[in-house]
């Protein structure tokens, strides 16, 4: 059974279609990478999965749980969103850490609030887990620092730990290294690779082609709101068939040369 | 003489401080309410609130004091403020509260709107509720940003309280001026400046400390 199923997802802004009939599915432990030129709808797709945008049409299913079905108004209610979005985690391009909290507090804030609502007050459990996550990110010596005292790469790793702390089924990344200086992208990509090795289910939007090649089980090439080509890295990156994919990758290679 | 003058001026200054503190007590929270009104998605709320803000910020406070005190008597035919010193003080207080709430509301609005949407979205994807996002994430960042403009406004208020004398609220300048008639001396009037200076100096120190307390993050 696929962990995620997206069916016929459509989204437009002011009558301009941005996502036009997107369907795909992925298995638990898989890494799917989305590539495509600017404006093709990659961010919008991730935002729909995380309920930051409401799709106009379509179905989003995690395991057997229908999280969203445009034809079933019951699944679209504001009140239910909160619980449903916890199936997903999202790492933003611009980190969006909370500046008034330390690295550790950034991670424990949301789990503590949720635990309080559930009536369990396992503060030390939440803290220990956050400490472990930061260690895993290579930040054991930065736990008490505030975001402005951290480099971009360190901030992004805190943001990844923050998303992981809620145990999402699927962790989404929207160009996690685009806001970083080139010398800092490596440390973030390394962390994501290590998550892939631990079979973390991830959807990654990135422009780092060689990283995408290494980390992904599947590549989705998006063009103008549709999935133009989909397959293994060998198929899509090494031997693209679609005209637009070929063009996109050759532009990309030119830019890199 | 110096002692008598100091004592009299101090009496007037107590009135000034009373007006100052009560204005803050009411206008700081009322400003937040007006701020939410001015950012409302409901046109029926937003438009009238913005109109009131425009009127209050677009006319002199001195005129608002006069209208507040004499207006109801002229329009309704009764003096709703009651007679005597208390009535005039209450009228002045109401005018100050309305005026400063509007200014504070605009500062709050600027502060709230300056918080990047990414902060809200990060809270949302972490499953936080709207009120959790406001109180746990946004509020302190807003406070940090509005401390400088709010403290500016508060120091202006210290000096603006002197306008209350146009409806004969006996604040410190009124008392200072009264020595011209009663004793033929003008220096008490100038001496009032010392009181203002000391008080605003004290406030400046206080706000400096608050800013410092909030400087641990950016
Ligand atoms: N809130 C919005 N309102 C109106 N139009 C929007 C909105 N969000 C996105 N769009 C439009 O939708 C299209 C797709 O945007 P999206 O951000 O999903 O692209 P992208 O593939 O992530 O691009 P990039 O590689 O530049 O990040 C763009 O044309 C964009 O202008
Ligand atoms: Mg994007």
XYZ file of C-alpha atoms and ligand atoms in Angstrom:
507
model
C 0.000 0.000 0.000
C 1.424 3.411 -0.940
C 2.094 5.773 1.941
C 0.954 8.738 -0.149
C -1.485 8.922 -3.012
C -2.229 12.158 -4.817
C -5.008 12.031 -7.385
C -5.997 14.637 -9.958
C -4.817 17.567 -7.883
C -5.707 20.948 -9.359
C -5.021 24.429 -8.102
C -5.326 27.820 -9.698
C -4.705 31.355 -8.488
C -6.982 34.038 -9.919
C -8.017 31.788 -12.800
C -4.472 30.878 -13.834
C -3.920 27.172 -13.486
C -0.810 26.384 -11.451
C -1.366 22.685 -10.814
C -3.197 20.902 -13.582
C -4.152 17.361 -12.773
C -1.243 16.087 -10.693
C -1.323 12.401 -9.768
C 1.429 10.341 -8.206
C 2.009 7.970 -5.364
C 4.959 6.873 -3.276
C 5.889 4.014 -0.983
C 7.040 4.214 2.610
C 10.773 4.877 2.871
C 10.992 6.279 -0.639
C 12.577 9.545 -1.642
C 10.829 11.405 -4.444
C 12.507 14.463 -5.874
C 10.628 17.090 -7.824
C 12.541 19.101 -10.399
C 11.337 21.620 -12.918
C 11.776 25.187 -14.020
C 10.725 28.214 -12.030
C 6.957 28.689 -11.869
C 6.144 25.092 -12.763
C 4.208 24.641 -9.519
C 6.633 22.701 -7.311
C 6.193 24.894 -4.244
C 2.441 25.016 -4.734
C 2.301 21.218 -4.753
C 4.206 20.990 -1.454
C 2.035 23.725 0.050
C -1.100 21.790 -0.950
C 0.226 18.658 0.735
C 0.919 20.656 3.890
C -2.477 22.373 3.793
C -0.996 25.819 3.385
C -3.072 26.007 0.206
C -6.389 24.328 -0.423
C -6.503 22.468 -3.742
C -9.453 23.234 -6.012
C -9.864 19.604 -6.944
C -8.360 16.256 -6.154
C -7.639 13.722 -3.476
C -4.786 13.429 -0.984
C -4.533 10.097 0.771
C -1.991 9.000 3.391
C -2.103 5.228 3.817
C -5.841 4.555 4.022
C -6.666 7.939 5.425
C -8.326 10.348 2.976
C -6.936 13.681 4.159
C -8.486 15.726 1.437
C -11.156 15.083 -1.141
C -12.573 18.104 -2.931
C -15.882 16.287 -3.441
C -16.229 15.458 0.235
C -16.683 18.725 2.144
C -16.183 16.870 5.432
C -12.499 16.450 4.627
C -11.984 20.138 3.876
C -12.916 21.645 7.219
C -10.567 24.098 8.843
C -10.837 22.367 12.208
C -9.613 19.014 10.914
C -6.671 20.476 9.070
C -4.523 20.751 12.124
C -4.480 17.074 12.910
C -4.179 16.082 9.255
C -1.253 18.261 8.432
C 0.799 16.440 11.060
C 1.150 13.597 8.558
C 3.473 15.952 6.726
C 6.463 18.001 7.714
C 7.788 20.934 5.729
C 11.261 22.416 5.615
C 11.215 25.869 4.079
C 13.704 27.481 1.772
C 14.079 30.357 4.259
C 14.234 28.144 7.408
C 11.619 30.192 9.290
C 13.041 29.404 12.695
C 11.459 31.266 15.604
C 14.013 33.954 16.497
C 13.132 34.279 20.184
C 13.743 30.608 20.916
C 17.007 28.704 21.128
C 17.732 25.878 18.717
C 16.490 23.412 21.317
C 13.355 25.419 22.133
C 12.524 25.730 18.435
C 12.311 21.959 18.362
C 10.461 21.356 21.628
C 7.858 24.136 21.244
C 5.314 22.363 19.026
C 5.632 18.895 20.624
C 5.193 20.443 24.078
C 2.057 22.292 23.023
C 0.601 19.149 21.482
C 1.467 17.061 24.529
C -0.180 19.599 26.800
C -3.371 19.334 24.745
C -3.304 15.559 25.009
C -2.890 15.822 28.755
C 0.514 14.207 28.869
C 3.299 16.264 30.350
C 6.428 14.414 29.368
C 8.672 17.463 29.230
C 11.892 15.545 29.732
C 10.970 12.996 27.064
C 10.360 15.755 24.550
C 13.585 17.450 25.522
C 15.648 14.278 25.275
C 14.291 13.590 21.850
C 15.095 17.116 20.702
C 18.631 16.745 22.046
C 19.038 13.486 20.158
C 17.753 15.057 16.947
C 20.179 17.948 17.255
C 23.020 15.507 17.852
C 21.943 13.648 14.744
C 22.133 16.963 12.864
C 25.652 17.525 14.176
C 24.592 20.435 16.350
C 25.183 19.163 19.893
C 27.252 22.263 20.672
C 24.654 24.696 19.348
C 21.545 23.725 21.328
C 21.430 26.878 23.443
C 22.098 29.284 20.600
C 19.500 31.592 19.104
C 18.884 31.440 15.357
C 20.731 34.690 14.650
C 23.821 33.155 16.217
C 23.775 30.257 13.738
C 24.951 30.028 10.147
C 22.391 29.419 7.426
C 23.380 25.788 7.171
C 23.046 25.332 10.918
C 19.670 27.078 10.922
C 18.396 24.808 8.188
C 19.555 21.743 10.117
C 17.675 22.984 13.180
C 14.629 23.429 10.957
C 14.969 19.835 9.758
C 15.191 18.603 13.348
C 12.146 20.716 14.224
C 10.127 19.053 11.462
C 11.343 15.583 12.450
C 10.369 16.101 16.086
C 6.701 15.638 15.184
C 7.369 12.337 13.452
C 5.751 13.163 10.136
C 4.949 10.295 7.777
C 6.337 12.310 4.904
C 8.919 15.049 5.201
C 8.836 17.705 2.475
C 11.698 20.015 1.539
C 11.218 23.114 -0.595
C 14.608 23.988 -2.042
C 16.310 23.521 1.322
C 19.668 24.825 0.141
C 18.646 27.642 -2.219
C 19.064 30.329 0.442
C 22.501 29.087 1.444
C 25.990 30.106 0.412
C 27.439 27.379 -1.830
C 29.919 26.254 0.837
C 27.064 25.587 3.262
C 24.815 23.517 0.986
C 26.953 20.414 1.460
C 26.303 20.058 5.189
C 22.530 20.253 4.678
C 22.512 17.831 1.755
C 24.605 15.417 3.799
C 21.998 15.457 6.569
C 19.215 14.772 4.065
C 21.216 11.914 2.565
C 21.676 10.389 6.009
C 17.896 10.614 6.547
C 17.379 8.792 3.247
C 19.708 6.058 4.430
C 17.465 5.652 7.464
C 14.489 5.198 5.123
C 12.806 8.490 5.926
C 9.979 9.088 3.462
C 10.740 12.375 1.752
C 9.580 14.641 -1.051
C 12.335 17.024 -2.047
C 12.120 20.008 -4.365
C 15.629 20.932 -5.426
C 17.765 22.331 -8.188
C 20.802 20.302 -7.075
C 20.775 17.697 -9.851
C 23.640 15.500 -8.739
C 22.209 15.398 -5.223
C 18.778 14.542 -6.671
C 20.425 11.783 -8.656
C 22.075 10.310 -5.557
C 19.263 10.617 -3.052
C 16.148 9.773 -5.049
C 14.282 6.592 -5.741
C 12.107 8.505 -8.116
C 12.305 11.812 -9.967
C 9.304 13.848 -11.016
C 9.851 16.500 -13.661
C 7.157 19.170 -13.511
C 6.397 21.540 -16.333
C 3.650 24.172 -16.305
C 1.603 22.459 -13.630
C 1.753 18.912 -14.944
C 4.048 15.960 -14.387
C 5.846 15.804 -17.704
C 8.138 12.923 -16.911
C 8.589 10.536 -14.022
C 10.939 7.668 -13.304
C 14.197 6.600 -11.702
C 17.098 9.070 -11.684
C 18.718 7.006 -14.419
C 15.625 7.378 -16.570
C 14.761 11.013 -15.985
C 18.152 12.647 -15.392
C 20.475 10.438 -17.425
C 18.144 9.497 -20.282
C 15.273 11.974 -20.413
C 12.673 11.247 -23.089
C 10.387 14.246 -22.804
C 11.291 17.228 -24.963
C 10.851 19.676 -22.057
C 12.940 17.567 -19.678
C 15.757 17.415 -22.194
C 15.623 21.170 -22.624
C 15.458 21.819 -18.858
C 18.413 19.556 -18.138
C 20.523 20.943 -20.956
C 19.846 24.495 -19.729
C 20.793 23.269 -16.316
C 24.021 21.659 -17.525
C 24.928 24.784 -19.477
C 24.388 26.834 -16.333
C 26.685 24.508 -14.470
C 29.427 24.297 -17.074
C 9.231 80.969 47.903
C 11.108 78.276 45.999
C 9.687 75.621 48.294
C 6.129 76.955 47.924
C 6.447 77.031 44.135
C 7.943 73.538 44.030
C 5.170 72.214 46.192
C 2.408 73.851 44.124
C 3.958 72.692 40.867
C 4.306 69.220 42.293
C 0.574 69.219 42.995
C -0.093 70.133 39.365
C 2.404 67.520 38.234
C 0.527 64.827 40.154
C -2.514 65.736 38.080
C -0.358 65.509 34.942
C 0.925 62.076 35.945
C -2.561 60.896 36.818
C -3.776 61.865 33.354
C -0.704 60.266 31.813
C -1.017 56.947 33.634
C -4.771 56.600 33.175
C -4.439 57.413 29.465
C -1.841 54.654 29.082
C -3.841 52.199 31.149
C -6.819 52.475 28.806
C -5.277 53.337 25.456
C -2.611 50.616 25.279
C -5.192 47.762 25.311
C -7.872 49.734 23.455
C -5.309 50.351 20.729
C -4.990 46.591 20.234
C -8.753 46.294 19.821
C -8.787 49.146 17.280
C -5.808 47.536 15.554
C -7.691 44.249 15.098
C -10.680 46.254 13.855
C -8.570 48.076 11.291
C -7.158 44.758 10.033
C -10.534 42.992 10.011
C -11.694 41.161 6.910
C -15.210 42.446 7.572
C -15.713 45.700 5.675
C -18.452 46.809 8.063
C -15.842 46.858 10.842
C -12.729 47.812 8.970
C -14.055 50.853 7.092
C -15.569 52.728 10.066
C -12.537 51.951 12.233
C -10.160 53.244 9.571
C -12.359 56.333 9.206
C -12.164 57.100 12.924
C -8.377 56.615 12.879
C -8.152 58.997 9.952
C -10.214 61.664 11.717
C -8.344 61.359 15.010
C -4.910 61.396 13.424
C -5.894 64.133 11.004
C -7.077 66.732 13.528
C -5.265 68.495 16.379
C -5.539 66.932 19.810
C -6.365 70.371 21.203
C -9.431 70.574 18.972
C -10.462 67.047 20.014
C -10.276 68.109 23.667
C -12.541 71.083 23.038
C -15.027 69.057 21.012
C -15.039 66.303 23.615
C -15.773 68.712 26.446
C -18.176 71.167 24.814
C -19.605 68.961 22.039
C -22.060 66.860 24.034
C -23.444 69.966 25.750
C -24.072 71.692 22.433
C -25.499 68.644 20.655
C -27.446 66.988 23.477
C -28.136 70.089 25.507
C -26.775 68.485 28.701
C -23.300 68.471 30.160
C -22.598 64.741 30.315
C -19.263 65.306 32.026
C -20.752 66.614 35.240
C -19.666 69.876 36.741
C -16.423 70.963 38.236
C -12.850 69.686 38.128
C -13.732 66.008 37.952
C -15.984 66.482 34.930
C -13.287 68.345 33.031
C -10.672 65.780 33.976
C -12.824 62.888 32.764
C -13.552 64.656 29.474
C -9.831 65.264 28.970
C -9.049 61.642 29.817
C -11.583 60.330 27.293
C -10.178 62.572 24.569
C -6.606 61.470 25.329
C -7.549 57.790 25.430
C -9.282 57.938 22.053
C -6.461 59.911 20.487
C -3.658 57.713 21.791
C -5.500 54.435 21.116
C -5.616 55.374 17.467
C -1.910 56.149 17.347
C -1.037 52.962 19.238
C -3.300 50.911 16.968
C -1.358 52.049 13.924
C 1.942 51.177 15.614
C 0.595 47.733 16.531
C -0.650 47.213 12.992
C 2.746 48.078 11.565
C 4.377 45.701 14.038
C 2.041 42.820 13.314
C 2.252 43.267 9.560
C 6.036 43.368 9.667
C 6.205 39.754 10.872
C 7.016 37.552 7.863
C 4.251 35.113 6.816
C 6.868 32.383 7.091
C 6.588 32.624 10.888
C 2.850 31.907 10.745
C 3.301 29.145 8.179
C 6.064 27.478 10.172
C 3.725 27.423 13.178
C 0.856 26.097 11.069
C 2.761 23.175 9.603
C 3.844 22.292 13.130
C 0.171 21.866 14.027
C -0.131 24.974 16.160
C -3.470 26.750 16.530
C -4.013 30.344 15.502
C -3.894 31.561 19.065
C -0.795 29.488 19.844
C 0.886 31.032 16.835
C -0.070 34.525 17.957
C 0.873 34.185 21.599
C 3.853 31.825 21.380
C 5.491 33.013 18.179
C 4.294 36.348 16.889
C 3.560 38.431 19.992
C 7.058 38.754 21.431
C 8.477 39.581 17.998
C 5.824 42.278 17.609
C 6.585 43.672 21.070
C 10.276 43.842 20.256
C 9.556 45.795 17.107
C 7.079 48.227 18.617
C 8.968 49.136 21.792
C 10.879 51.998 20.120
C 7.865 53.642 18.397
C 5.608 53.072 21.417
C 8.130 54.620 23.786
C 8.394 57.593 21.466
C 4.640 57.997 21.573
C 4.567 57.645 25.351
C 7.155 60.377 25.813
C 5.107 62.584 23.507
C 2.115 61.864 25.734
C 3.977 63.196 28.792
C 4.208 66.558 27.066
C 0.803 66.405 25.376
C -0.943 66.219 28.752
C -0.279 69.958 29.025
C -2.933 70.494 26.336
C -5.580 69.546 28.884
C -5.398 73.077 30.195
C -7.545 74.305 27.275
C -10.511 72.850 29.138
C -9.114 74.077 32.453
C -7.672 70.868 33.832
C -5.230 72.154 36.420
C -2.095 70.393 35.330
C 1.420 71.627 36.009
C 1.699 74.389 33.388
C -1.583 75.857 34.566
C -0.199 75.983 38.072
C 3.065 77.492 36.868
C 1.277 80.184 34.955
C -0.934 81.039 37.902
C 2.121 82.519 39.686
C 2.301 85.251 37.056
C -1.018 86.637 38.197
C -0.807 85.840 41.907
C 2.844 86.710 42.596
C 4.013 88.523 39.487
C 6.799 86.009 38.815
C 7.351 84.074 35.610
C 10.163 81.679 36.583
C 7.767 79.028 38.023
C 6.369 78.614 34.517
C 9.842 77.886 33.159
C 10.592 75.710 36.165
C 7.825 73.304 35.055
C 10.155 72.193 32.262
C 12.395 70.562 34.858
C 9.561 68.288 35.945
C 8.908 67.190 32.362
C 12.603 66.636 31.741
C 13.085 64.509 34.834
C 10.029 62.419 34.098
C 10.783 61.810 30.429
C 14.381 61.078 31.385
C 13.132 58.410 33.746
C 10.923 56.930 31.016
C 13.794 56.938 28.536
C 15.868 54.917 30.982
C 13.002 52.483 31.506
C 12.425 51.913 27.797
C 16.146 51.539 27.247
C 16.117 48.699 29.751
C 13.149 47.027 28.069
C 14.865 47.255 24.684
C 17.961 45.713 26.202
C 15.957 42.896 27.753
C 14.618 42.057 24.295
C 17.940 42.294 22.508
C 18.769 38.611 22.988
C 17.101 37.765 19.706
C 16.732 39.349 16.290
N -0.418 32.886 -3.630
C -0.312 32.992 -4.972
N -1.102 33.861 -5.634
C -1.025 33.974 -6.974
N -0.182 33.262 -7.739
C 0.637 32.386 -7.148
C 0.619 32.206 -5.723
N 1.537 31.265 -5.389
C 2.106 30.883 -6.562
N 1.573 31.548 -7.615
C 1.942 31.354 -9.022
O 1.914 29.991 -9.296
C 2.965 29.629 -10.192
C 3.748 28.466 -9.623
O 4.415 28.920 -8.461
P 5.322 27.964 -7.576
O 5.874 28.810 -6.496
O 4.569 26.763 -7.189
O 6.471 27.580 -8.602
P 7.840 26.814 -8.331
O 7.845 25.656 -9.260
O 7.985 26.510 -6.891
O 8.909 27.865 -8.794
P 10.370 28.186 -8.209
O 11.315 27.184 -8.792
O 10.655 29.557 -8.710
O 10.275 28.107 -6.714
C 3.782 30.876 -10.416
O 3.424 31.400 -11.684
C 3.369 31.789 -9.326
O 3.396 33.123 -9.753
Mg 9.303 27.179 -5.376
